[in-house]
Amino acid sequence: MAEYMSFIRGIIIVAIAVYCRGAGGRLMFARFLEDEREKKVLEPHMRELPLIERAWAEGALEGVEGLRALVDGVEGREVERGYWELIGEIARMLLVSSWKAYLALSEHYKWWMMLPHDKFQRLVDPNNQVAILLGAHWIALQQIMAPICEAEEKCATKMPQRSPEAGISVGIIRWLKYLNAQVDREHAAYNRWPRWVEAQLDRDRGFFGRTR
């Protein structure tokens, strides 16, 4: 987990540095620099997206809420609590508006990328079971949001300085499997929902609406 998350974050930071130096070209993850402009372009196309299956959203919210005891008011876990609050907002918005859920997911990406290094290290510590659980829920959320994320990708060509590949990733199933496998017996009860998501994807990769 540490190697993968550090690698992805490194790509984003280097890309932004190149962009800020005026190197030209299209910037993947441009949302971090041009958030308001992106919203204006995307909103007309995504505002009326249908909600995902209610049972999926309710399951996600129940799963995230189930982590409350591990982070809420626990001294020394302020970073984990921030992580939990952000993914909780994504889950709540899935019951309200797919567009708002997308915006909440974008906010999480920005928060994750801008974390100071010492706090980022807490979230990729392989001995931090709470961080592993949060990561599993985050990736599982992206899997059930496949139709929303794919709708965003289809809009990418309408945006200046963005490539079609610049949309939020729907996640990596193998990474979800890896995170689920790292949860120890003591914390297994907290990870039922991400395991359920993994099981559905094992049966049918397109179960949640993924088309590619």
Rosetta silent file (secondary structure, phi, psi, omega in degrees, C-alpha in Angstrom):
SEQUENCE: MAEYMSFIRGIIIVAIAVYCRGAGGRLMFARFLEDEREKKVLEPHMRELPLIERAWAEGALEGVEGLRALVDGVEGREVERGYWELIGEIARMLLVSSWKAYLALSEHYKWWMMLPHDKFQRLVDPNNQVAILLGAHWIALQQIMAPICEAEEKCATKMPQRSPEAGISVGIIRWLKYLNAQVDREHAAYNRWPRWVEAQLDRDRGFFGRTR
SCORE:     score description
SCORE:     0.000 S_00000001
   1 L     0.000  -45.066 -177.377    0.000    0.000    0.000 S_00000001
   2 H   -60.019  -45.069 -177.769    2.741    2.474    0.938 S_00000001
   3 H   -63.812  -43.220 -177.030    4.610    2.006   -2.328 S_00000001
   4 H   -66.333  -49.842 -177.285    1.495    2.371   -4.471 S_00000001
   5 H   -65.127  -37.934  178.193    0.075    5.454   -2.734 S_00000001
   6 H   -65.746  -39.333  179.510    3.479    7.155   -2.632 S_00000001
   7 H   -62.723  -49.039 -178.766    3.984    6.446   -6.333 S_00000001
   8 H   -63.916  -44.086 -179.725    0.607    7.894   -7.344 S_00000001
   9 H   -64.094  -36.188  178.152    1.005   10.943   -5.128 S_00000001
  10 H   -63.061  -40.975  177.934    4.465   11.507   -6.564 S_00000001
  11 H   -60.180  -44.496 -178.553    3.094   11.485  -10.114 S_00000001
  12 H   -62.667  -46.364 -176.940    0.488   14.091   -9.189 S_00000001
  13 H   -64.568  -43.070  178.246    2.986   16.391   -7.476 S_00000001
  14 H   -63.351  -42.449  179.920    5.486   16.205  -10.346 S_00000001
  15 H   -60.668  -42.381  179.666    2.730   16.870  -12.886 S_00000001
  16 H   -66.897  -39.697  178.843    1.595   19.958  -11.001 S_00000001
  17 H   -61.331  -44.074  178.992    5.170   21.213  -10.679 S_00000001
  18 H   -62.740  -44.005 -179.901    5.687   20.862  -14.434 S_00000001
  19 H   -60.619  -45.350 -177.270    2.385   22.599  -15.136 S_00000001
  20 H   -66.795  -24.881  178.582    3.202   25.506  -12.806 S_00000001
  21 L   -84.232    0.203  176.686    6.553   25.993  -14.545 S_00000001
  22 L    77.772   30.064 -177.729    4.743   26.495  -17.824 S_00000001
  23 L   -74.371   -9.921  177.726    5.989   23.344  -19.486 S_00000001
  24 L    81.226 -174.250 -179.422    2.774   23.104  -21.464 S_00000001
  25 L    83.357  175.557 -179.128    0.848   20.005  -22.345 S_00000001
  26 L   -92.677  139.471 -176.547   -2.252   18.631  -20.714 S_00000001
  27 L  -103.851  114.875  171.179   -2.280   18.143  -16.997 S_00000001
  28 L   -67.472  146.510 -177.036   -3.796   15.050  -15.538 S_00000001
  29 L    66.202   31.969 -179.452   -5.544   15.820  -12.225 S_00000001
  30 H   -62.053  -16.509  179.809   -6.053   19.436  -13.345 S_00000001
  31 H   -55.115  -27.815 -176.270   -8.963   19.618  -10.904 S_00000001
  32 H   -70.156  -24.445 -177.435   -6.484   20.498   -8.164 S_00000001
  33 L  -106.185  -25.476 -173.278   -5.539   23.749   -9.870 S_00000001
  34 L  -129.398   49.000 -171.655   -8.658   24.713  -11.785 S_00000001
  35 H   -58.343  -49.093 -175.723  -11.440   23.447   -9.571 S_00000001
  36 H   -66.782  -40.165  179.200  -14.021   26.155  -10.246 S_00000001
  37 H   -64.890  -39.831  179.331  -13.525   26.126  -14.004 S_00000001
  38 H   -63.064  -42.893 -179.379  -13.858   22.365  -14.061 S_00000001
  39 H   -58.543  -41.651 -178.181  -17.092   22.477  -12.085 S_00000001
  40 H   -63.826  -34.074  179.768  -18.633   24.893  -14.571 S_00000001
  41 H   -77.957  -42.476 -175.105  -17.820   22.560  -17.453 S_00000001
  42 H   -76.917  -36.938 -170.633  -18.804   19.321  -15.748 S_00000001
  43 H   -55.324  -45.056 -179.464  -21.926   20.372  -13.882 S_00000001
  44 H   -59.297  -27.501 -177.563  -24.266   20.715  -16.893 S_00000001
  45 H   -91.648  -21.241 -172.996  -23.372   17.158  -17.925 S_00000001
  46 H  -116.358  -11.825 -175.285  -23.338   15.548  -14.477 S_00000001
  47 L   -59.405  -35.842 -175.937  -25.873   17.468  -12.403 S_00000001
  48 L  -100.572   16.397  177.196  -28.755   15.217  -13.465 S_00000001
  49 L   -58.265  138.676  177.731  -26.947   11.894  -13.249 S_00000001
  50 L   -66.737  156.059  174.915  -29.202    9.264  -11.665 S_00000001
  51 L   -68.332  152.101  172.128  -28.407    8.013   -8.206 S_00000001
  52 L   -72.909  173.938  179.250  -26.623    4.699   -7.923 S_00000001
  53 L   -53.219  129.159 -176.466  -28.537    1.785   -6.400 S_00000001
  54 H   -59.627  -38.683 -178.892  -29.797    2.895   -2.999 S_00000001
  55 H   -61.839  -35.510  178.252  -28.817   -0.387   -1.356 S_00000001
  56 H   -66.452  -45.430 -179.205  -25.211    0.127   -2.450 S_00000001
  57 H   -64.852  -41.883  179.267  -25.106    3.650   -1.040 S_00000001
  58 H   -65.116  -38.562  177.341  -26.745    2.592    2.212 S_00000001
  59 H   -64.126  -39.924  178.373  -24.296   -0.278    2.562 S_00000001
  60 H   -63.050  -46.488 -178.566  -21.394    2.103    2.000 S_00000001
  61 H   -64.114  -41.678  178.243  -22.658    4.557    4.603 S_00000001
  62 H   -62.462  -41.189  179.361  -23.250    1.801    7.130 S_00000001
  63 H   -63.614  -45.106 -179.952  -19.754    0.464    6.528 S_00000001
  64 H   -67.257  -43.126  178.701  -18.093    3.854    6.956 S_00000001
  65 H   -61.473  -28.825  179.319  -20.185    4.704   10.015 S_00000001
  66 L   -65.320  -14.466  179.126  -19.087    1.399   11.491 S_00000001
  67 L   -89.141   -3.308 -173.709  -15.559    2.810   11.740 S_00000001
  68 H   -52.339  -45.508 -176.051  -16.644    5.654   14.025 S_00000001
  69 H   -62.501  -21.269 -178.559  -15.454    3.990   17.228 S_00000001
  70 H   -84.227  -16.918 -173.414  -11.945    3.695   15.785 S_00000001
  71 H  -130.091  -26.749 -172.099  -11.520    7.395   15.015 S_00000001
  72 L   -75.705  110.314  178.720  -14.119    9.551   16.744 S_00000001
  73 L    75.082   11.738 -179.804  -12.531   11.285   19.710 S_00000001
  74 L   -88.440  117.555 -178.074   -9.562    8.914   19.766 S_00000001
  75 L   -61.819  135.913  179.017   -6.433   10.819   20.751 S_00000001
  76 L    88.996   -2.096 -179.518   -3.631   10.555   18.213 S_00000001
  77 L  -118.493   35.924 -178.928   -5.927    9.643   15.334 S_00000001
  78 H   -64.559  -38.155  179.281   -6.791   13.106   14.090 S_00000001
  79 H   -65.856  -44.482  179.141   -5.518   12.348   10.574 S_00000001
  80 H   -62.945  -36.611  178.293   -7.526    9.151   10.419 S_00000001
  81 H   -64.520  -41.284  177.501  -10.596   11.032   11.617 S_00000001
  82 H   -60.556  -42.136  177.224  -10.193   13.564    8.802 S_00000001
  83 H   -59.295  -48.754 -178.770   -9.933   10.702    6.315 S_00000001
  84 H   -61.021  -42.608  179.850  -13.045    9.079    7.797 S_00000001
  85 H   -62.306  -39.139 -178.934  -15.057   12.306    7.661 S_00000001
  86 H   -68.650  -44.174  179.499  -14.246   12.774    3.981 S_00000001
  87 H   -72.542  -27.079  174.507  -15.227    9.278    2.901 S_00000001
  88 H   -64.699  -38.618  178.049  -18.316    9.556    5.093 S_00000001
  89 H   -65.089  -39.164  176.515  -19.342   12.656    3.160 S_00000001
  90 H   -59.145  -48.837 -178.140  -18.937   10.769   -0.114 S_00000001
  91 H   -61.654  -41.887  179.688  -21.181    7.978    1.168 S_00000001
  92 H   -64.597  -41.156 -178.395  -23.831   10.416    2.422 S_00000001
  93 H   -68.000  -24.262  177.558  -23.900   12.318   -0.859 S_00000001
  94 L   -63.420  -21.305  177.208  -24.485    9.090   -2.780 S_00000001
  95 L   -88.634   -8.953 -173.943  -27.963    9.075   -1.228 S_00000001
  96 L  -111.674  -51.492 -173.296  -28.592   12.688   -2.255 S_00000001
  97 L  -160.958  129.006  177.472  -26.927   13.490   -5.580 S_00000001
  98 H   -64.492  -35.655  177.800  -24.412   11.754   -7.819 S_00000001
  99 H   -63.651  -45.043  179.407  -22.968   15.162   -8.734 S_00000001
 100 H   -67.207  -32.925  176.234  -22.462   16.066   -5.070 S_00000001
 101 H   -65.881  -39.748  176.441  -20.908   12.665   -4.449 S_00000001
 102 H   -61.428  -44.371  178.825  -18.470   13.343   -7.281 S_00000001
 103 H   -62.269  -39.228  178.422  -17.568   16.708   -5.742 S_00000001
 104 H   -65.108  -38.169  177.486  -17.027   15.031   -2.365 S_00000001
 105 H   -65.734  -39.476  177.340  -14.735   12.477   -4.000 S_00000001
 106 H   -62.216  -40.701  178.552  -12.782   15.295   -5.644 S_00000001
 107 H   -62.478  -37.932  178.587  -12.383   16.990   -2.254 S_00000001
 108 H   -64.579  -42.182  178.367  -10.988   13.779   -0.834 S_00000001
 109 H   -60.322  -42.416 -179.732   -8.412   13.551   -3.620 S_00000001
 110 H   -64.291  -43.828  179.476   -7.294   17.128   -2.963 S_00000001
 111 H   -60.627  -46.087 -177.732   -7.016   16.510    0.780 S_00000001
 112 H   -61.230  -43.016 -177.123   -5.039   13.318    0.242 S_00000001
 113 H   -69.717  -33.017 -174.220   -2.612   14.958   -2.159 S_00000001
 114 H   -91.735    2.403  179.593   -1.978   18.002    0.033 S_00000001
 115 L   -60.852  136.850  171.829   -1.331   16.133    3.288 S_00000001
 116 L   -57.952  152.098 -172.232    2.002   16.977    4.936 S_00000001
 117 H   -57.590  -41.198 -177.049    4.463   14.132    4.539 S_00000001
 118 H   -64.893  -35.337  178.478    4.395   13.030    8.183 S_00000001
 119 H   -75.314  -37.117  176.440    0.603   12.717    8.127 S_00000001
 120 H   -60.218  -40.550 -179.423    0.650   10.977    4.769 S_00000001
 121 H   -60.981  -32.845  177.395    3.081    8.437    6.217 S_00000001
 122 H   -61.518  -36.698 -175.162    0.552    7.564    8.919 S_00000001
 123 H   -80.604  -12.311  177.793   -1.963    6.592    6.263 S_00000001
 124 L  -113.581   10.862  177.312    0.428    4.285    4.418 S_00000001
 125 L   -70.757  117.391 -177.524    1.878    2.630    7.511 S_00000001
 126 L   -65.088  -12.571  177.687    1.312   -1.125    6.975 S_00000001
 127 L   -94.595   -1.968 -178.819    0.931   -1.525   10.738 S_00000001
 128 L   -92.456   93.697 -176.983   -1.881    1.028   10.949 S_00000001
 129 H   -63.210  -33.575  179.427   -4.993   -1.131   10.809 S_00000001
 130 H   -65.223  -42.306  178.268   -7.302    1.886   10.935 S_00000001
 131 H   -64.387  -37.598  177.862   -5.634    3.390    7.862 S_00000001
 132 H   -63.745  -43.556  178.132   -5.943    0.063    6.048 S_00000001
 133 H   -62.504  -43.279  178.627   -9.657   -0.068    6.853 S_00000001
 134 H   -62.433  -42.483  178.834  -10.133    3.505    5.661 S_00000001
 135 H   -63.158  -40.925  179.192   -8.271    2.743    2.449 S_00000001
 136 H   -63.311  -41.447  179.051  -10.378   -0.345    1.797 S_00000001
 137 H   -68.377  -37.195  179.279  -13.586    1.647    2.268 S_00000001
 138 H   -62.997  -48.202 -179.499  -12.301    4.458    0.035 S_00000001
 139 H   -67.129  -38.626  177.466  -11.468    2.114   -2.837 S_00000001
 140 H   -62.353  -39.228  176.631  -14.732    0.210   -2.374 S_00000001
 141 H   -59.281  -43.931 -179.998  -16.615    3.519   -2.595 S_00000001
 142 H   -63.577  -32.683  179.086  -14.948    4.290   -5.902 S_00000001
 143 H   -65.960  -43.186 -178.868  -15.991    0.893   -7.228 S_00000001
 144 H   -75.058  -14.023  177.706  -19.690    1.461   -6.537 S_00000001
 145 L   -92.000   15.103 -175.555  -19.343    4.946   -8.070 S_00000001
 146 H   -50.491  -45.688 -179.554  -18.252    3.519  -11.425 S_00000001
 147 H   -63.053  -34.359 -179.986  -21.123    5.096  -13.441 S_00000001
 148 H   -69.486  -46.430 -178.514  -20.389    8.519  -11.929 S_00000001
 149 H   -65.652  -37.339  178.856  -16.660    8.313  -12.563 S_00000001
 150 H   -70.029  -33.109  175.883  -17.168    7.117  -16.121 S_00000001
 151 H   -63.848  -39.133  177.838  -19.573    9.996  -16.780 S_00000001
 152 H   -63.957  -40.128 -179.277  -16.850   12.397  -15.642 S_00000001
 153 H   -64.853  -35.601  179.275  -14.353   10.771  -17.973 S_00000001
 154 H   -66.294  -26.180  179.340  -16.710   11.201  -20.932 S_00000001
 155 H   -82.302  -12.179 -172.313  -16.800   14.933  -20.218 S_00000001
 156 H   -58.130  -36.754 -177.281  -12.996   15.211  -20.189 S_00000001
 157 H   -68.081  -15.359  179.644  -12.725   15.912  -23.902 S_00000001
 158 H   -87.314   -3.214 -175.258  -14.890   19.024  -23.451 S_00000001
 159 L  -106.882  133.417  177.087  -12.392   20.559  -21.047 S_00000001
 160 L   -66.347  145.510  175.880   -9.316   22.541  -22.111 S_00000001
 161 L    61.414   29.357  174.109   -5.940   21.188  -21.006 S_00000001
 162 L  -131.101  144.910  175.987   -7.362   17.833  -19.999 S_00000001
 163 L   -97.894  159.444  179.104   -6.875   14.451  -21.542 S_00000001
 164 H   -60.416  -20.487 -178.434   -9.647   11.841  -21.708 S_00000001
 165 H   -86.844    4.184 -170.220   -7.698    9.804  -19.157 S_00000001
 166 H   -84.282    2.017 -178.157   -7.795   12.587  -16.567 S_00000001
 167 L   -71.740  165.364  176.133  -10.952   11.505  -14.777 S_00000001
 168 L   -62.390  130.801  179.766  -11.076   10.158  -11.266 S_00000001
 169 L   -66.497  142.453  175.723  -10.067    6.522  -11.368 S_00000001
 170 L   -78.371    5.926  176.001  -12.751    4.018  -10.501 S_00000001
 171 L    97.052  169.898 -178.195  -10.112    2.305   -8.425 S_00000001
 172 L  -118.524  116.716 -176.051   -8.051   -0.815   -8.786 S_00000001
 173 H   -58.920  -37.930  179.943   -9.715   -4.068   -7.865 S_00000001
 174 H   -64.811  -33.129  178.131   -6.390   -5.687   -7.067 S_00000001
 175 H   -68.724  -39.834  176.458   -5.614   -2.898   -4.615 S_00000001
 176 H   -60.723  -43.644  178.218   -8.958   -3.472   -2.900 S_00000001
 177 H   -60.414  -42.769 -179.370   -8.128   -7.163   -2.659 S_00000001
 178 H   -62.211  -47.898 -178.994   -4.728   -6.342   -1.211 S_00000001
 179 H   -62.901  -44.021  178.662   -6.131   -3.992    1.425 S_00000001
 180 H   -58.463  -37.429 -178.548   -8.857   -6.437    2.403 S_00000001
 181 H   -71.366  -19.484 -178.360   -6.221   -9.122    2.852 S_00000001
 182 H   -85.876  -10.408 -179.087   -4.210   -6.889    5.216 S_00000001
 183 L   -74.719  125.794 -177.202   -7.029   -6.511    7.742 S_00000001
 184 L   -81.292  173.793 -176.021   -6.281   -8.670   10.778 S_00000001
 185 H   -61.199  -37.140 -178.182   -8.760  -10.818   12.694 S_00000001
 186 H   -60.712  -31.354 -175.890   -9.236   -8.226   15.398 S_00000001
 187 H  -108.286    4.809 -174.769  -10.528   -5.705   12.862 S_00000001
 188 H   -58.335  -35.398 -178.069  -12.243   -8.055   10.404 S_00000001
 189 H   -63.521  -25.288 -179.910  -15.732   -7.125   11.625 S_00000001
 190 H   -79.592  -10.276 -171.551  -15.113   -3.526   10.541 S_00000001
 191 H  -113.337   22.626 -177.335  -14.318   -4.595    6.997 S_00000001
 192 H   -64.891  -40.593 -176.068  -17.425   -6.531    5.991 S_00000001
 193 H   -67.647  -48.179  176.413  -18.617   -3.992    3.442 S_00000001
 194 H   -58.611  -33.576  177.383  -15.363   -3.724    1.415 S_00000001
 195 H   -68.391  -35.236  176.434  -15.235   -7.522    1.361 S_00000001
 196 H   -63.538  -43.707  178.037  -18.794   -7.589    0.050 S_00000001
 197 H   -59.741  -45.828  178.874  -17.793   -5.191   -2.736 S_00000001
 198 H   -58.575  -42.508 -178.431  -14.823   -7.397   -3.589 S_00000001
 199 H   -62.703  -39.741  179.165  -17.060  -10.475   -3.710 S_00000001
 200 H   -65.828  -39.725 -179.692  -19.459   -8.829   -6.177 S_00000001
 201 H   -70.214  -30.317  175.731  -16.571   -7.801   -8.424 S_00000001
 202 H   -64.994  -36.696 -179.947  -15.161  -11.321   -8.320 S_00000001
 203 H   -76.107  -38.667 -175.318  -18.471  -12.603   -9.661 S_00000001
 204 L  -154.384  108.972 -177.630  -18.961   -9.834  -12.207 S_00000001
 205 L   -58.798  -27.055 -179.656  -16.442   -7.090  -12.938 S_00000001
 206 L   -97.847   16.298 -175.505  -19.270   -4.914  -14.263 S_00000001
 207 L   -54.146  -41.064 -176.490  -21.599   -5.486  -11.301 S_00000001
 208 L   -93.756   11.080  175.369  -21.522   -1.821  -10.251 S_00000001
 209 L   102.641    4.998  178.282  -21.812   -0.479  -13.784 S_00000001
 210 L   -68.276  133.698 -177.185  -18.218   -0.408  -14.895 S_00000001
 211 L  -112.634   -4.450  179.702  -18.056   -0.711  -18.679 S_00000001
 212 L  -148.578    0.000    0.000  -14.303   -0.767  -19.295 S_00000001
